Amino acid sequence: MEVESIRIVEDEIIEEFAHLEGWMDKYNYIIDMGKNVPVIDTKYKTESNLISGCQSKVWLYAEFRDGKVYFSADSEAVITKGLANLLIRIMNNQKPDAIINSDFFFIKKLGLKEHLSPNRSNGLMAMIKQMKLYALVFKTKASQTSGE
Amino acid sequence: MNPYDVNKVREDFPILKRKIYGKNLVYLDNAATTQKPQSVIDTVVKYYSESNSNIHRGVHYLSQEATVVFEEARENIQQYVNAKEKKEIIITKGTTDSINLMANSFGKKNVNEGDEVIISALEHHSNLVPWQQLCKEKKATLKIVPVNDQGEFLFDEYVKLLNSKTKLVTVSHVSNALGSINPIKEIIEKAHEFNIPVMIDGAQGISHCSVDVQQLDCDFYAFSGHKFYAPMGVGILYGKEKYLEEMPPYQMGGEMVDQVSFEKTSFNELPFKFEAGTPNVEAVLGLNAALEYIKNIGMENIARHENKLLNYATQELKKIDGIRFIGEAVNRAGVISFLIGDIHPFDAGTIIDHFGIAVRTGHHCAQPILDHFNIPGTVRASFAMYNTIEEIDLLTTTVKQVKTMFE
């Protein structure tokens, strides 16, 4: 059930992409996404919030409020920021379980892996891994709290 | 002299006919590796089709044939860089391998606690990390010659660093990140006043300049084949005989030995003492073919053509608002490094790639020099004998497109 709420956003993005003709439009879309990323608070732009595996620096931070996860990010590179924002759009305001169990079907559907350089694609995977890790930590913490 | 016919040169490089994303390939990443002319490719194919055999150790016909062409290649390399002796030409895997040989052999023997090794702030990681690690192990000090904001080697600062503790000066001929040509003749002369040997990292120098090691009087000169129109996996370490003779072997195994028993081993003579294991014969023969090819065209013609491209690229890119050149040394070769406003080099590179143009983005394995400029990287276009004015026009148009997309 929870995974479905992610799938709805994924379908939205797939639909938006379907209207874009050619790679330039697709990149323009990602660049626009990059300009609108929920920007991480400067105090969280720390070494420990850097994602390794990206060629340009990417910071990612997450908060857990009322059972849902909220992400913010920043990067030196706009395309990277755009990709981060794509993921954030999908994973924001979701329950940890939904994030943990999602297979991020849109990546395959959009052919993102094939379209990105191997380095960028690895970076994207590293971001997903980090987001899932955040969700897992929040879930564990939440179950410990409710168990007390 | 006939005018330089770049279109005729291009016909010799089959890869240049490739389409990338449906567009003609514009290959401007020559400082990373150059493309290979057909004669080099044919040499490698012919070797495996007709002559493949292990060298130096067989009495059979093929082995002797392979040995003869391999040693002829060494002789041609000797002549090309004008080394005094054939045995001063050590065949390695590449520049990095040559420098590691130096650090592990010359360095281990001659650099001790309290000693100093001098490099410049422009070095590629390959001419930095081996010396940094050696100095750490030996409790020696790595001294860095600074550069100015144009990316030029500061000669006066260099002179101040030379002293009786200095065991080696090792600097690049041409900076891979910025294209600055270092004043290596003067650097060598100055070090020799203190009886200090000098190694030149010629990875970027050999493909843009004529190199005469005797005229330079350098004690060591290292370069790679693959940045010089030859196959990957072969490099050269030229060293003066007097130094090479004293240096201990670096890697142990076949070829480099004279006599072996379970108790002891005596080592082979130069150059074989430094050539453990079966060498990359195909690549050495390919390097030989590349030398022939380059000699036919003439290094001076190549350098003149590349300078024309460099000047034109600088002039045209300069017209774009917000372009920032990183490294504006008066003497430059083959490389133009730049940023477009505040656009991250990875962003720029991603878009430029989609136009079929191969440029390098990032730190170019020379992080310290980019730290000097306080930037995460640059976009680097680097030129070779087959690049054209039209390709630079395409680059310029693409850079303008990038600017529109991100601003």
CSV table of N, CA and C in Angstrom, one decimal, chain B residues 87-90 101-102 220 237-248 270 273-274:
chain,number,residue,atom,x,y,z
B,87,LYS,N,71.1,1.7,-24.1
B,87,LYS,CA,70.8,1.1,-22.8
B,87,LYS,C,70.2,2.1,-21.8
B,88,GLU,N,70.2,3.4,-22.2
B,88,GLU,CA,69.6,4.4,-21.3
B,88,GLU,C,68.1,4.5,-21.5
B,89,ILE,N,67.6,3.7,-22.5
B,89,ILE,CA,66.1,3.7,-22.7
B,89,ILE,C,65.5,2.5,-22.0
B,90,ILE,N,64.8,2.8,-20.9
B,90,ILE,CA,64.1,1.7,-20.2
B,90,ILE,C,62.7,1.6,-20.6
B,101,LEU,N,59.1,3.7,-10.8
B,101,LEU,CA,60.5,3.0,-10.8
B,101,LEU,C,61.5,3.9,-10.2
B,102,MET,N,61.4,5.2,-10.5
B,102,MET,CA,62.4,6.2,-10.0
B,102,MET,C,62.2,6.3,-8.5
B,220,PHE,N,66.9,12.4,-16.2
B,220,PHE,CA,65.8,11.4,-16.4
B,220,PHE,C,64.7,12.1,-17.2
B,237,LEU,N,61.4,5.3,-19.7
B,237,LEU,CA,62.2,6.1,-18.7
B,237,LEU,C,63.6,6.2,-19.3
B,238,TYR,N,63.9,7.5,-19.7
B,238,TYR,CA,65.3,7.7,-20.1
B,238,TYR,C,66.0,8.1,-18.9
B,239,GLY,N,67.2,7.5,-18.7
B,239,GLY,CA,68.1,7.9,-17.6
B,239,GLY,C,69.5,7.9,-18.0
B,240,LYS,N,70.3,8.8,-17.5
B,240,LYS,CA,71.7,8.8,-17.8
B,240,LYS,C,72.3,7.6,-17.2
B,241,GLU,N,73.2,7.0,-18.0
B,241,GLU,CA,73.8,5.7,-17.7
B,241,GLU,C,74.4,5.7,-16.3
B,242,LYS,N,75.1,6.8,-15.9
B,242,LYS,CA,75.8,6.8,-14.6
B,242,LYS,C,74.8,6.7,-13.5
B,243,TYR,N,73.6,7.2,-13.6
B,243,TYR,CA,72.6,7.0,-12.5
B,243,TYR,C,72.0,5.6,-12.6
B,244,LEU,N,71.6,5.2,-13.8
B,244,LEU,CA,70.9,3.9,-13.9
B,244,LEU,C,71.8,2.8,-13.5
B,245,GLU,N,73.1,2.9,-13.7
B,245,GLU,CA,74.0,1.8,-13.3
B,245,GLU,C,74.0,1.6,-11.8
B,246,GLU,N,73.9,2.8,-11.1
B,246,GLU,CA,74.0,2.7,-9.6
B,246,GLU,C,72.7,2.3,-9.0
B,247,MET,N,71.6,2.4,-9.7
B,247,MET,CA,70.3,2.2,-9.1
B,247,MET,C,70.0,0.7,-9.0
B,248,PRO,N,69.4,0.3,-7.9
B,248,PRO,CA,69.0,-1.1,-7.7
B,248,PRO,C,67.8,-1.4,-8.6
B,270,LEU,N,72.1,-3.2,-17.9
B,270,LEU,CA,71.1,-2.2,-18.5
B,270,LEU,C,70.8,-2.5,-19.9
B,273,LYS,N,68.0,-4.9,-16.6
B,273,LYS,CA,67.9,-4.9,-15.1
B,273,LYS,C,66.6,-4.3,-14.6
B,274,PHE,N,66.0,-3.3,-15.4
B,274,PHE,CA,64.8,-2.7,-15.0
B,274,PHE,C,63.5,-3.2,-15.8
